[in-house]
Short mmCIF file of C-alpha atoms and ligand atoms in Angstrom, two decimals:
data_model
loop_
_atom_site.label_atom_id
_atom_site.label_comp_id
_atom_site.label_asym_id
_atom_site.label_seq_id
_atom_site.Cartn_x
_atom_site.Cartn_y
_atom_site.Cartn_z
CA UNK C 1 121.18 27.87 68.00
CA UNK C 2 121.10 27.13 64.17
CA UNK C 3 117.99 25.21 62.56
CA UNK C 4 118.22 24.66 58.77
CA UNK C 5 117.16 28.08 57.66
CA UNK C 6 116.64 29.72 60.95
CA UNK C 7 118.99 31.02 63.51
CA UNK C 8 117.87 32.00 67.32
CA UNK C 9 119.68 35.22 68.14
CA UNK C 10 119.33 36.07 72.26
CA UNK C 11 119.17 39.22 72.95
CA UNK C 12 121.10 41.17 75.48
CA UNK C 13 120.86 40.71 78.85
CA UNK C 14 119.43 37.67 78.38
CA UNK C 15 116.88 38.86 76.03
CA UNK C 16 115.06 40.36 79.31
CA UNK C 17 112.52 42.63 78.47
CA UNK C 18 113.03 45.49 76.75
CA UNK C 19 114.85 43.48 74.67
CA UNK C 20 113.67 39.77 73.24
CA UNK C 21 115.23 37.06 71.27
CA UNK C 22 115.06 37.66 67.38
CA UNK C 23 115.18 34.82 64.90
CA UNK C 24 116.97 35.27 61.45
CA UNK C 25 115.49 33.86 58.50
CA UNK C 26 118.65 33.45 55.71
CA UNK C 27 118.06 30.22 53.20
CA UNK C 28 120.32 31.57 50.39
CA UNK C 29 117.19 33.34 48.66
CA UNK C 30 115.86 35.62 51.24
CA UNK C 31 117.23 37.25 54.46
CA UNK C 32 114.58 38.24 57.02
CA UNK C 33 114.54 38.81 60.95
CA UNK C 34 111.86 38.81 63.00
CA UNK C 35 111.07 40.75 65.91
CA UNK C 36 114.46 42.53 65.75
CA UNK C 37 114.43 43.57 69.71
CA UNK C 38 117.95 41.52 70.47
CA UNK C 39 119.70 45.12 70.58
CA UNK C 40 122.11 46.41 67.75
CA UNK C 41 125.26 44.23 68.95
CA UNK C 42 123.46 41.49 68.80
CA UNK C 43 121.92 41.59 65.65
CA UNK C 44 125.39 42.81 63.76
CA UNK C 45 127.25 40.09 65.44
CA UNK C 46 124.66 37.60 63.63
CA UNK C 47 123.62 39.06 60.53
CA UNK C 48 127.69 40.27 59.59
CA UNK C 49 127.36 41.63 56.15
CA UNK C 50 124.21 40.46 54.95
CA UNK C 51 121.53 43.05 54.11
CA UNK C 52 118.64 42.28 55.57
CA UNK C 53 115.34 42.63 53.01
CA UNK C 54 112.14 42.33 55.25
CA UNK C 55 111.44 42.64 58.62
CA UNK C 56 108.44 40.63 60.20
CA UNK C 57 107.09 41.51 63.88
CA UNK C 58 104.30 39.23 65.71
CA UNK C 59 103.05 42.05 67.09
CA UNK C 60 103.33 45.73 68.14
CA UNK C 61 105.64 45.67 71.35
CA UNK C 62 108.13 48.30 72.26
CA UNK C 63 110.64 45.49 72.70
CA UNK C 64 109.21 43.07 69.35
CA UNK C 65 109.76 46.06 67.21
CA UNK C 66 111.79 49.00 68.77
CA UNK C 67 114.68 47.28 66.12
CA UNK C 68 112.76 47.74 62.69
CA UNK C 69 114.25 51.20 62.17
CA UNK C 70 117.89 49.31 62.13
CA UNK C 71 117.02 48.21 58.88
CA UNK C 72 115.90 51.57 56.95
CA UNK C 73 115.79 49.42 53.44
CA UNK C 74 113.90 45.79 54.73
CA UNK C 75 110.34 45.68 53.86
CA UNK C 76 108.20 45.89 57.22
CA UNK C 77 105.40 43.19 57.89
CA UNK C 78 103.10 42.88 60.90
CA UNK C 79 100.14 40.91 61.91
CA UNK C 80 96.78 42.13 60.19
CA UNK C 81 95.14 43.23 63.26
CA UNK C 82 98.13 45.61 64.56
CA UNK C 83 99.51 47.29 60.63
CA UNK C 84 97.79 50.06 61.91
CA UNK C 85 100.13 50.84 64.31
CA UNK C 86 102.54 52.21 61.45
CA UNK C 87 100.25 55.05 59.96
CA UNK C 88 98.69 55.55 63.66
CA UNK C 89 100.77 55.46 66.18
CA UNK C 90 97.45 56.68 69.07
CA UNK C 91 96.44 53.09 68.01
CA UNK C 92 99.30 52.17 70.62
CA UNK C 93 97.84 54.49 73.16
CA UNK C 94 95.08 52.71 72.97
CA UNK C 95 95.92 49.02 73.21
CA UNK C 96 98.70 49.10 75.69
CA UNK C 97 96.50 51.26 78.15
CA UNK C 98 97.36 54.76 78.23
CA UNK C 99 93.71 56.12 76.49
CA UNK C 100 92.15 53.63 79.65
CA UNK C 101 94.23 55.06 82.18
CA UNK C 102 95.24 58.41 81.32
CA UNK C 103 92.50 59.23 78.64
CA UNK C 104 93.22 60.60 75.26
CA UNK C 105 95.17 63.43 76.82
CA UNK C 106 97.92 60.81 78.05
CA UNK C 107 97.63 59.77 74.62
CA UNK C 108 98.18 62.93 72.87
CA UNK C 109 101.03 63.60 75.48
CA UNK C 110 102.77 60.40 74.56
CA UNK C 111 102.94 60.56 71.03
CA UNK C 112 104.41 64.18 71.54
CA UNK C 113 107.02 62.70 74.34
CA UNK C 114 107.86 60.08 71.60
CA UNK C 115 108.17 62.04 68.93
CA UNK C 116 111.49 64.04 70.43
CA UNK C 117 114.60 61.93 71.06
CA UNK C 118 115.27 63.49 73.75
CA UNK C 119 112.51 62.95 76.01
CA UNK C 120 113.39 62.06 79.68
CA UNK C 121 112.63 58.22 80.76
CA UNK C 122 110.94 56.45 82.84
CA UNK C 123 112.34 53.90 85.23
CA UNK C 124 111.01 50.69 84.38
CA UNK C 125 109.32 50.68 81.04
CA UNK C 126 110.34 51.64 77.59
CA UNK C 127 107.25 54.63 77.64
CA UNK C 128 109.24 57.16 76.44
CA UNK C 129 111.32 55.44 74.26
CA UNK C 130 112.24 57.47 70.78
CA UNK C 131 111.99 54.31 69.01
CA UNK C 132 108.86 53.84 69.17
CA UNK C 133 108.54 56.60 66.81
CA UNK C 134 111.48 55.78 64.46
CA UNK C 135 110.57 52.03 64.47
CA UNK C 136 106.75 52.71 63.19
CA UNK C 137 107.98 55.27 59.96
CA UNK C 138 108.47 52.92 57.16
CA UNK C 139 105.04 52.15 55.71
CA UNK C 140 104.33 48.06 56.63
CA UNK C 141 102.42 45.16 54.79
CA UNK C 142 100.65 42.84 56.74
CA UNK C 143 100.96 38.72 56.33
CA UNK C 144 97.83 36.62 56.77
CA UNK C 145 97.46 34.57 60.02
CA UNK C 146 97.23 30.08 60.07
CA UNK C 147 98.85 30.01 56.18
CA UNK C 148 102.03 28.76 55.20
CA UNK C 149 103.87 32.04 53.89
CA UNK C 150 107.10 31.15 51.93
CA UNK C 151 110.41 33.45 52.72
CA UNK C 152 112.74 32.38 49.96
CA UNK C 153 112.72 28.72 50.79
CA UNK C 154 111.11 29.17 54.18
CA UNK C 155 107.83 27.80 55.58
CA UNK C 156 106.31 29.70 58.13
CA UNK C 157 103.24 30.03 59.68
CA UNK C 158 102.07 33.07 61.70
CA UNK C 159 100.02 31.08 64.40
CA UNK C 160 97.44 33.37 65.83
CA UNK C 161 97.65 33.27 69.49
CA UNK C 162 95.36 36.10 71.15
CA UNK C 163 95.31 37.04 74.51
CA UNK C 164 99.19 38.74 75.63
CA UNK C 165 97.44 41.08 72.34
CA UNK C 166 94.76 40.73 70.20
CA UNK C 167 96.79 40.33 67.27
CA UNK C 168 99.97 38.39 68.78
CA UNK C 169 101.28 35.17 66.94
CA UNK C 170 104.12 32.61 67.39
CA UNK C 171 105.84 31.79 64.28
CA UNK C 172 105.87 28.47 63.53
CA UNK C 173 108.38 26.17 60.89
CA UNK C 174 107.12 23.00 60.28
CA UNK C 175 110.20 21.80 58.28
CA UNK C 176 112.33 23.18 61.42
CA UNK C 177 110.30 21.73 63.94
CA UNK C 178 110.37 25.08 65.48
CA UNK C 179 108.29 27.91 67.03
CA UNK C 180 108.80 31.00 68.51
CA UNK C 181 106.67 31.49 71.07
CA UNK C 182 107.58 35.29 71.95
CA UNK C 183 105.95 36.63 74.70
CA UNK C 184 104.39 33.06 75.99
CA UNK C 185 108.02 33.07 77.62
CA UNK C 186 107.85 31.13 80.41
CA UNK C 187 109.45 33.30 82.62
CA UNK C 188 108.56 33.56 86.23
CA UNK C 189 106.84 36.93 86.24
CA UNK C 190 103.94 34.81 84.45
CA UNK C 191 101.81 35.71 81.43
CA UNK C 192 101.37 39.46 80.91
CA UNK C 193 97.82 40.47 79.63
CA UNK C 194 97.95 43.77 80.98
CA UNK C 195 97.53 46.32 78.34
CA UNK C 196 94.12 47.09 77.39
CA UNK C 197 93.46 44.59 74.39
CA UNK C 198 95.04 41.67 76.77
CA UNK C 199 93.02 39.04 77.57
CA UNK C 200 93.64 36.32 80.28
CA UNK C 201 91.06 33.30 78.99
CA UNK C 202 92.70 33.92 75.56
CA UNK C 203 95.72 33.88 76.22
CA UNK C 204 95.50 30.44 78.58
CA UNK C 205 93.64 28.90 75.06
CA UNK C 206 96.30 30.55 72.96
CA UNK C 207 99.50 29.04 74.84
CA UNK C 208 97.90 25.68 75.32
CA UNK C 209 97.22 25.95 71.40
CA UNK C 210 100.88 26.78 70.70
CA UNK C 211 102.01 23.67 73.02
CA UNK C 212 100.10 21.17 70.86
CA UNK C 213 101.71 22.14 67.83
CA UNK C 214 104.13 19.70 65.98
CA UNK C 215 107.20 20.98 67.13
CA UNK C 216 110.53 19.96 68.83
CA UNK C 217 111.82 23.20 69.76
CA UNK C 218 110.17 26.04 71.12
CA UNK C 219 111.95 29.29 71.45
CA UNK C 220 110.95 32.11 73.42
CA UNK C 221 110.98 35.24 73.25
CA UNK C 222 112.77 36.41 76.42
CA UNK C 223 114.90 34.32 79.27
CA UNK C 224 114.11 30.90 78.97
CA UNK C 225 115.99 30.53 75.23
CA UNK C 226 115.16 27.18 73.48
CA UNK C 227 113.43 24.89 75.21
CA UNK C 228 112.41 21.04 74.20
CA UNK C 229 109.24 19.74 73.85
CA UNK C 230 109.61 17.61 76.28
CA UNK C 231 110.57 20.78 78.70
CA UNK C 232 108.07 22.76 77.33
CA UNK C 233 105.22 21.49 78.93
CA UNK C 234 106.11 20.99 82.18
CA UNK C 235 107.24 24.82 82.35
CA UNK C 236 104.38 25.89 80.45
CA UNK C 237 102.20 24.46 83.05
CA UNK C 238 104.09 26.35 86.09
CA UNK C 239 104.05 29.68 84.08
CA UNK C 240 99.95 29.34 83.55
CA UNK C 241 99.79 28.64 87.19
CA UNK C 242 100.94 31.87 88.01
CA UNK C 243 96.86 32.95 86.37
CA UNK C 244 95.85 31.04 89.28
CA UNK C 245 98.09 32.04 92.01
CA UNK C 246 97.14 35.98 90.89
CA UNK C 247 93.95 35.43 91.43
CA UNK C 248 94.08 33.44 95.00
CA UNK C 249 96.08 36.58 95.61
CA UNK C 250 93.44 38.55 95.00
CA UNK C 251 90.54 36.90 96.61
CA UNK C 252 93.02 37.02 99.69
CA UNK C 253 92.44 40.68 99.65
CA UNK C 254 88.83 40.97 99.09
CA UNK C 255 88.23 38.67 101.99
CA UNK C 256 90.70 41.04 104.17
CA UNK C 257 88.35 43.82 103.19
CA UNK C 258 90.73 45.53 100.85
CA UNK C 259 88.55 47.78 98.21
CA UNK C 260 88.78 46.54 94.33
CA UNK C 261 90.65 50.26 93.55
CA UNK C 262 93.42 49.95 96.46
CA UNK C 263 94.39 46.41 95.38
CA UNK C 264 97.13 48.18 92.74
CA UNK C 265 98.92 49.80 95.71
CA UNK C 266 98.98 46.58 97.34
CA UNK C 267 101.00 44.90 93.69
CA UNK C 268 98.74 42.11 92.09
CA UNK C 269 101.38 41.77 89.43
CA UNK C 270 103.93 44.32 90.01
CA UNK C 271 105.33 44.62 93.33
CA UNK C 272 104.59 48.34 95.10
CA UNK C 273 108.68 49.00 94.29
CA UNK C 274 107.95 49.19 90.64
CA UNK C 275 104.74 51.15 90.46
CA UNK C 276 106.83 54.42 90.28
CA UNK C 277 106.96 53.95 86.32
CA UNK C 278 103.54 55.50 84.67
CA UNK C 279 103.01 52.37 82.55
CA UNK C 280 103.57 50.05 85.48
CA UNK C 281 101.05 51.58 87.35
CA UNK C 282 98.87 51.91 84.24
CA UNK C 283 99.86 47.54 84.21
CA UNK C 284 99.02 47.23 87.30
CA UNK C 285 95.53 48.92 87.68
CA UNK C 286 94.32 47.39 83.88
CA UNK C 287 95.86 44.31 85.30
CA UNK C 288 93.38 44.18 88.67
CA UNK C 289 90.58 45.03 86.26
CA UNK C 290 90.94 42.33 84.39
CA UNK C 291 91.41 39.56 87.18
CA UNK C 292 88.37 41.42 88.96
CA UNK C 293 86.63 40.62 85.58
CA UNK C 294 87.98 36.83 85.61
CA UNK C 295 86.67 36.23 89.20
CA UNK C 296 83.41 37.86 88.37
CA UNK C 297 82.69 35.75 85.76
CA UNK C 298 84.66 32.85 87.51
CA UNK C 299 86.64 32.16 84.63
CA UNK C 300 85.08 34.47 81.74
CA UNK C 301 86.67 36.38 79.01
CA UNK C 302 88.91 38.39 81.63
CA UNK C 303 87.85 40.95 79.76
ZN1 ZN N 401 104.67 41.62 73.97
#
């Protein structure tokens, strides 16, 4: 779909994670993509021979930024709270859950595993992807968060939207009408808050936030493509639900006597198939935490 500066570009396989939906910024004065996870077909078939000069991520997601090393000459920007990521790669470790789960050891061991392209993979996760190192080389700048920022001709505004990560945003074009809304993608697995700087009260604030602003389209970032307004919030409403049906789940298995620690095994989020994968497991158990933490507080920071 093609907006006056901005073209969606889905990803492949439907932009299922790993790979997302990128957008492509080109206004005759600046060329920029963001989140460049659509897969290297993809992105050729849209950007032809145009030479891409920056590259803007919302925030610091295997499948949001595994792309930035396609584009070895764009200028790199993230959001201020994740830059790090770029000269510190263990900040990953720590935010998506490996220093939690496996300690700093499982950190030190992943940044080694990613380091060598030819590391063996996991089943259902992008752990041991190689691009996560070659996609975090080029030193990044960092844009500033609820501010228009001008791309060539572009508006944009980096809307801060905590809770999938603490420094996620949605992109939003006011002359457009437009917003990507990444990872608040309405698909039926629900929201995903699962790493360890995920938070579930945020992120219900965060989406609700996004859904009130003035905007016709809303794109996400995987599955669901571009949706209208008008679609938006009925979906939005079933996808938040799924907060609520987690944690009925859950309370189902505390009053059938199931301990807090074997809930994983029994799949909270991720079914027991899937919990082969390191980082599903890891998912799963920070997952469980974290609704244990919402119950607890019966509704708090699900922290
Ligand atoms: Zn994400």
């Amino acid at each position: 779909m093609q907006f006056q500066h901005v073209r969606v570009i889905q990803g492949s396989n439907a932009s299922k994670f790993p790979a997302c939906t990128s957008l492509l910024i080109d206004d005759g004065d600046a060329v920029a993509v963001i989140d460049p996870g659509a897969g290297p077909g993809a992105l050729a078939g849209a950007l032809g021979n145009r030479e891409v000069d920056m590259v803007i991520n919302t925030h610091y997601h295997f499948d949001h930024l595994s792309g930035n090393h396609l584009f070895p000459r764009a200028r790199v920007y993230m959001n201020p709270v994740e830059v790090g990521v770029f000269s510190n790669l263990g900040l990953v470790g720590e935010w998506i859950g490996i220093r939690e789960v496996f300690g700093e050891e499982g950190v030190a061991g992943w940044l080694k595993t990613v380091a060598r392209p030819d590391s063996p993979q996991t089943e259902f996760s992008p752990s041991s992807r190689h691009e996560w190192w070659l996609s975090t080389r080029a030193p990044a700048g960092s844009y500033v968060y609820d501010r228009v920022w001008e791309i060539g001709k572009t508006r944009v505004v980096m809307v801060h939207a905590p809770g999938h990560t603490n420094g996620f945003c949605c992109p939003y074009f006011p002359d457009e009408g437009l917003v990507y809304t990444g990872d608040i993608d309405l698909t039926g697995f629900g929201p995903w808050y699962c790493g360890s700087d995920g938070n579930i009260e945020q992120f219900l604030l965060s989406a609700q936030r996004v859904a009130r602003l003035d905007a016709e389209w809303f794109v996400t970032g995987h599955q669901a493509g571009t949706v209208s307004r008008a679609d938006f919030a009925g979906k939005l409403e079933q996808f938040l639900e799924v907060v609520n049906q987690r944690q009925e789940r859950l309370m189902g298995f505390l009053e059938a006597g199931i301990q807090p620690e074997d809930i994983p095994s029994h799949g909270l989020l991720y079914p027991p198939k899937y919990q082969v994968d390191p980082w599903v497991v890891m998912w799963e158990r920070i997952g469980v935490r974290k609704h244990m933490a919402f119950l607890r507080k019966g509704k708090g920071d699900g922290n």
